[in-house]
Amino acid sequence: MNTTFCPRRFALLARQYVREHGRGWLMTVLVLAVVQALLVMLLLADNGRALQTGAQAFMYYAGLFFSGYLVAHRLHGAWRSREAALVYLMQPAAPFEKWLLATLAALLAWPLLYSAVFAVVYGVGAQISYGIALHEYQTQLGQHPDLSASPPDAARYALFLPFRTSPKDDGDAMLAFYAAQSMLLLIYAGIMGYAAFALTWFRRHAALRALVLLIALGLLTMLCIAIIPSGWANVLGHWASLRARPVHWSAHVVMTLFWVGVPALLWLASWRALLERDLT
């Protein structure tokens, strides 16, 4: 019998998790939809043109990072009490299967649920925003028949989704866009990996310690970026730059280690932390 991974045992673990936590996830999705709807109404009330595609991109990733960190506390909420932790650790599943389920939920299930809610709420909001902009243009055109301004472009109000580019983008712009999107999603993977590690590793006051350590790491990162030469800092964003000059192959190695290696190491650390706490 395979003690590391068994597909049937993993499927049973996933079904048990859905039965026990499905309603909680549904409530989380409903809360997310309400919060996003309220935010869209506030943006429309403040500025009818606030939901252009660029603004949607900022709102998408800001919401994904923030909500993802909060969802990580739900995923790893078993460590809040000894009783819940013992029940979780004594489940008939291998540590790798428990880790894999949490990883899939954090890196696949939640981004898909978040994107679905975002597409519905912001898709409607973007259409309303475009309608407001078009109505303002027609009103101004009626008051000033000689108005030289062009009507609002519907493409600027298109729904934002990751890796969805404009048909007007050329090859270089598309490559830079894909690279930037990949970097942002890797940042999300790093945040979730850090949360998984910290919430599993710290045995007391895990949420508070994880937040304090995250703030400290953020400040330390900003300090390092300010201290190191600007050329080295620019290397990390080279893939997403349209005007970037060719760099040595070693720079690509550094970028790969940073953007891919750091999230991978964080998730590996979370697995090791789970192994140390597992009782099965």
Short mmCIF file of C-alpha atoms in Angstrom, two decimals:
data_model
loop_
_atom_site.label_atom_id
_atom_site.label_comp_id
_atom_site.label_asym_id
_atom_site.label_seq_id
_atom_site.Cartn_x
_atom_site.Cartn_y
_atom_site.Cartn_z
CA MET A 1 0.00 0.00 0.00
CA ASN A 2 1.31 3.45 -0.97
CA THR A 3 1.68 5.47 2.22
CA THR A 4 2.57 8.70 0.37
CA PHE A 5 -0.29 9.10 -2.09
CA CYS A 6 -3.32 6.99 -2.94
CA PRO A 7 -5.84 8.45 -5.44
CA ARG A 8 -8.81 6.73 -3.78
CA ARG A 9 -7.79 7.89 -0.32
CA PHE A 10 -7.18 11.42 -1.62
CA ALA A 11 -10.64 11.45 -3.23
CA LEU A 12 -12.21 10.39 0.06
CA LEU A 13 -10.30 13.12 1.88
CA ALA A 14 -11.52 15.72 -0.62
CA ARG A 15 -15.14 14.55 -0.31
CA GLN A 16 -14.94 14.70 3.46
CA TYR A 17 -13.54 18.21 3.29
CA VAL A 18 -16.34 19.34 0.96
CA ARG A 19 -18.99 17.83 3.24
CA GLU A 20 -17.54 19.48 6.34
CA HIS A 21 -16.55 22.85 4.89
CA GLY A 22 -18.69 23.26 1.76
CA ARG A 23 -21.19 25.58 3.44
CA GLY A 24 -18.40 27.68 4.86
CA TRP A 25 -16.88 28.11 1.41
CA LEU A 26 -20.30 29.00 -0.01
CA MET A 27 -20.74 31.70 2.64
CA THR A 28 -17.25 32.98 1.84
CA VAL A 29 -18.14 33.28 -1.84
CA LEU A 30 -21.42 35.08 -1.00
CA VAL A 31 -19.59 37.52 1.27
CA LEU A 32 -17.04 38.14 -1.49
CA ALA A 33 -19.82 38.85 -3.99
CA VAL A 34 -21.51 41.30 -1.63
CA VAL A 35 -18.26 43.12 -0.84
CA GLN A 36 -17.33 43.40 -4.52
CA ALA A 37 -20.82 44.61 -5.42
CA LEU A 38 -20.65 47.31 -2.75
CA LEU A 39 -17.19 48.34 -3.95
CA VAL A 40 -18.43 48.57 -7.54
CA MET A 41 -21.36 50.75 -6.47
CA LEU A 42 -19.01 53.04 -4.54
CA LEU A 43 -16.73 53.37 -7.56
CA LEU A 44 -19.65 54.10 -9.87
CA ALA A 45 -21.05 56.69 -7.46
CA ASP A 46 -17.67 58.42 -7.22
CA ASN A 47 -16.76 58.28 -10.90
CA GLY A 48 -18.88 56.69 -13.60
CA ARG A 49 -15.77 55.93 -15.67
CA ALA A 50 -13.85 54.25 -12.84
CA LEU A 51 -14.30 50.70 -14.11
CA GLN A 52 -12.12 50.75 -17.17
CA THR A 53 -10.04 47.65 -17.83
CA GLY A 54 -6.88 49.04 -16.22
CA ALA A 55 -8.70 49.88 -13.00
CA GLN A 56 -10.34 46.45 -13.03
CA ALA A 57 -6.89 44.81 -13.24
CA PHE A 58 -5.76 46.65 -10.11
CA MET A 59 -8.95 45.72 -8.26
CA TYR A 60 -8.66 42.10 -9.38
CA TYR A 61 -5.18 41.50 -8.03
CA ALA A 62 -5.62 43.62 -4.91
CA GLY A 63 -8.73 41.62 -4.06
CA LEU A 64 -7.09 38.30 -4.93
CA PHE A 65 -4.09 38.94 -2.67
CA PHE A 66 -6.14 40.20 0.25
CA SER A 67 -8.93 37.62 0.03
CA GLY A 68 -6.43 34.84 -0.59
CA TYR A 69 -4.58 35.61 2.62
CA LEU A 70 -7.86 35.57 4.52
CA VAL A 71 -8.93 32.32 2.87
CA ALA A 72 -5.61 30.78 3.93
CA HIS A 73 -6.75 31.24 7.53
CA ARG A 74 -9.87 29.20 6.71
CA LEU A 75 -7.83 26.50 5.00
CA HIS A 76 -5.47 26.19 7.95
CA GLY A 77 -7.96 27.00 10.67
CA ALA A 78 -7.51 23.56 12.24
CA TRP A 79 -4.42 24.82 14.06
CA ARG A 80 -6.37 27.38 16.10
CA SER A 81 -7.23 24.84 18.78
CA ARG A 82 -5.68 21.61 20.00
CA GLU A 83 -8.91 19.65 19.56
CA ALA A 84 -9.38 20.70 15.93
CA ALA A 85 -5.70 20.09 15.21
CA LEU A 86 -5.86 16.57 16.65
CA VAL A 87 -8.95 15.74 14.59
CA TYR A 88 -7.24 17.06 11.46
CA LEU A 89 -3.96 15.24 12.09
CA MET A 90 -5.67 11.93 12.84
CA GLN A 91 -7.59 11.86 9.56
CA PRO A 92 -6.84 8.63 7.62
CA ALA A 93 -4.70 10.31 4.97
CA ALA A 94 -1.01 10.77 4.33
CA PRO A 95 0.59 14.16 5.11
CA PHE A 96 1.30 14.67 1.41
CA GLU A 97 -2.39 14.18 0.59
CA LYS A 98 -3.44 16.74 3.21
CA TRP A 99 -0.82 19.15 1.91
CA LEU A 100 -1.85 18.55 -1.72
CA LEU A 101 -5.52 19.19 -0.92
CA ALA A 102 -4.68 22.48 0.79
CA THR A 103 -2.40 23.44 -2.10
CA LEU A 104 -5.05 22.76 -4.75
CA ALA A 105 -7.65 24.66 -2.74
CA ALA A 106 -5.35 27.67 -2.35
CA LEU A 107 -3.78 27.79 -5.82
CA LEU A 108 -6.61 26.46 -7.99
CA ALA A 109 -10.03 26.36 -6.31
CA TRP A 110 -10.00 29.80 -4.71
CA PRO A 111 -8.60 31.70 -7.76
CA LEU A 112 -11.29 30.08 -9.93
CA LEU A 113 -14.07 30.94 -7.47
CA TYR A 114 -12.71 34.46 -7.06
CA SER A 115 -12.45 34.95 -10.83
CA ALA A 116 -16.00 33.71 -11.37
CA VAL A 117 -17.41 36.16 -8.82
CA PHE A 118 -15.23 38.96 -10.18
CA ALA A 119 -16.37 38.27 -13.76
CA VAL A 120 -20.05 38.46 -12.81
CA VAL A 121 -19.86 41.54 -10.59
CA TYR A 122 -17.34 43.58 -12.55
CA GLY A 123 -18.75 42.46 -15.89
CA VAL A 124 -22.05 44.11 -14.99
CA GLY A 125 -20.28 47.09 -13.41
CA ALA A 126 -18.14 47.66 -16.49
CA GLN A 127 -21.20 47.73 -18.74
CA ILE A 128 -22.90 50.24 -16.43
CA SER A 129 -19.71 52.33 -16.39
CA TYR A 130 -19.55 52.32 -20.18
CA GLY A 131 -23.23 53.28 -20.34
CA ILE A 132 -22.60 56.23 -18.01
CA ALA A 133 -19.63 57.38 -20.10
CA LEU A 134 -21.65 57.06 -23.32
CA HIS A 135 -24.58 58.98 -21.81
CA GLU A 136 -22.24 61.79 -20.71
CA TYR A 137 -20.78 61.96 -24.20
CA GLN A 138 -24.21 62.13 -25.84
CA THR A 139 -25.29 64.81 -23.37
CA GLN A 140 -22.22 66.91 -24.15
CA LEU A 141 -22.73 66.33 -27.87
CA GLY A 142 -26.31 67.57 -27.58
CA GLN A 143 -25.19 70.71 -25.77
CA HIS A 144 -22.18 71.29 -28.04
CA PRO A 145 -22.89 69.98 -31.57
CA ASP A 146 -19.39 70.98 -32.71
CA LEU A 147 -17.74 68.82 -30.03
CA SER A 148 -14.56 67.28 -31.43
CA ALA A 149 -14.10 64.61 -28.73
CA SER A 150 -14.51 61.01 -29.82
CA PRO A 151 -17.11 58.73 -28.18
CA PRO A 152 -15.95 56.39 -25.42
CA ASP A 153 -14.32 53.20 -26.65
CA ALA A 154 -16.17 50.08 -25.51
CA ALA A 155 -12.87 48.13 -25.59
CA ARG A 156 -11.56 50.27 -22.72
CA TYR A 157 -14.40 48.95 -20.56
CA ALA A 158 -13.89 45.29 -21.42
CA LEU A 159 -13.94 42.85 -18.53
CA PHE A 160 -10.47 42.14 -17.16
CA LEU A 161 -9.41 38.56 -16.64
CA PRO A 162 -5.86 37.23 -16.31
CA PHE A 163 -4.08 36.47 -19.61
CA ARG A 164 -6.89 38.10 -21.59
CA THR A 165 -5.25 40.57 -23.96
CA SER A 166 -6.55 43.13 -26.39
CA PRO A 167 -6.56 42.11 -30.07
CA LYS A 168 -4.67 45.36 -30.76
CA ASP A 169 -1.62 44.22 -28.79
CA ASP A 170 1.42 43.26 -30.84
CA GLY A 171 3.74 40.36 -30.14
CA ASP A 172 6.07 42.21 -27.74
CA ALA A 173 3.19 43.75 -25.83
CA MET A 174 1.49 40.37 -25.45
CA LEU A 175 4.69 38.72 -24.19
CA ALA A 176 5.23 41.49 -21.65
CA PHE A 177 1.58 41.26 -20.61
CA TYR A 178 1.80 37.50 -20.10
CA ALA A 179 5.04 37.89 -18.14
CA ALA A 180 3.51 40.54 -15.87
CA GLN A 181 0.42 38.41 -15.26
CA SER A 182 2.59 35.40 -14.47
CA MET A 183 4.63 37.42 -11.98
CA LEU A 184 1.51 38.63 -10.19
CA LEU A 185 0.13 35.10 -9.96
CA LEU A 186 3.49 33.89 -8.63
CA ILE A 187 3.29 36.62 -5.99
CA TYR A 188 -0.12 35.22 -5.05
CA ALA A 189 1.37 31.72 -4.88
CA GLY A 190 4.13 33.06 -2.62
CA ILE A 191 1.64 34.79 -0.31
CA MET A 192 -0.43 31.63 0.01
CA GLY A 193 2.68 29.49 0.53
CA TYR A 194 3.88 31.82 3.25
CA ALA A 195 0.49 31.73 4.96
CA ALA A 196 0.38 27.93 4.76
CA PHE A 197 3.84 27.66 6.30
CA ALA A 198 3.40 30.28 9.02
CA LEU A 199 -0.06 29.15 10.13
CA THR A 200 1.15 25.55 10.32
CA TRP A 201 4.54 26.23 11.92
CA PHE A 202 3.55 28.61 14.71
CA ARG A 203 1.86 26.69 17.48
CA ARG A 204 0.48 29.64 19.48
CA HIS A 205 -1.05 32.88 18.18
CA ALA A 206 -0.28 31.72 14.64
CA ALA A 207 -2.42 34.34 12.87
CA LEU A 208 -0.88 37.26 14.77
CA ARG A 209 2.66 35.98 14.40
CA ALA A 210 2.15 35.32 10.69
CA LEU A 211 0.84 38.85 10.14
CA VAL A 212 3.67 40.49 12.12
CA LEU A 213 6.29 38.44 10.29
CA LEU A 214 4.69 39.25 6.93
CA ILE A 215 4.82 42.99 7.67
CA ALA A 216 8.44 42.68 8.79
CA LEU A 217 9.38 40.78 5.63
CA GLY A 218 7.61 43.38 3.51
CA LEU A 219 9.52 46.23 5.15
CA LEU A 220 12.80 44.31 4.83
CA THR A 221 12.13 43.70 1.13
CA MET A 222 11.43 47.39 0.53
CA LEU A 223 14.65 48.26 2.36
CA CYS A 224 16.66 45.82 0.26
CA ILE A 225 15.19 47.22 -2.97
CA ALA A 226 16.10 50.73 -1.85
CA ILE A 227 19.66 49.74 -0.93
CA ILE A 228 20.69 47.53 -3.85
CA PRO A 229 21.69 49.21 -7.13
CA SER A 230 18.79 50.08 -9.40
CA GLY A 231 20.13 47.85 -12.14
CA TRP A 232 19.73 44.74 -10.00
CA ALA A 233 16.23 45.78 -8.96
CA ASN A 234 15.25 46.31 -12.59
CA VAL A 235 16.46 42.83 -13.48
CA LEU A 236 13.66 41.27 -11.42
CA GLY A 237 11.06 42.99 -13.61
CA HIS A 238 12.92 42.49 -16.88
CA TRP A 239 10.46 39.96 -18.33
CA ALA A 240 7.53 42.38 -18.02
CA SER A 241 9.35 45.37 -19.53
CA LEU A 242 8.64 46.36 -23.14
CA ARG A 243 11.80 48.46 -23.41
CA ALA A 244 14.12 46.06 -21.64
CA ARG A 245 17.50 45.51 -23.21
CA PRO A 246 18.90 42.01 -23.69
CA VAL A 247 20.54 40.72 -20.51
CA HIS A 248 23.05 38.01 -19.73
CA TRP A 249 21.75 34.47 -19.25
CA SER A 250 22.67 34.67 -15.57
CA ALA A 251 20.02 37.39 -15.12
CA HIS A 252 17.36 34.99 -16.40
CA VAL A 253 18.58 32.42 -13.89
CA VAL A 254 18.25 34.99 -11.10
CA MET A 255 14.74 35.91 -12.22
CA THR A 256 13.70 32.25 -12.40
CA LEU A 257 15.09 31.52 -8.94
CA PHE A 258 13.32 34.55 -7.50
CA TRP A 259 9.92 34.32 -9.19
CA VAL A 260 9.59 30.54 -9.24
CA GLY A 261 11.99 29.37 -6.54
CA VAL A 262 10.71 31.50 -3.68
CA PRO A 263 7.03 30.40 -3.93
CA ALA A 264 8.14 26.79 -4.42
CA LEU A 265 10.35 26.92 -1.33
CA LEU A 266 7.54 28.43 0.74
CA TRP A 267 5.15 25.64 -0.23
CA LEU A 268 7.87 23.06 0.42
CA ALA A 269 8.40 24.61 3.85
CA SER A 270 4.66 24.31 4.55
CA TRP A 271 4.82 20.61 3.68
CA ARG A 272 7.77 20.09 6.01
CA ALA A 273 5.92 21.93 8.77
CA LEU A 274 2.91 19.66 8.28
CA LEU A 275 5.15 16.58 8.38
CA GLU A 276 6.51 17.62 11.76
CA ARG A 277 3.02 18.04 13.20
CA ASP A 278 1.42 14.97 11.68
CA LEU A 279 0.58 12.02 13.91
CA THR A 280 -0.42 9.41 11.31
#
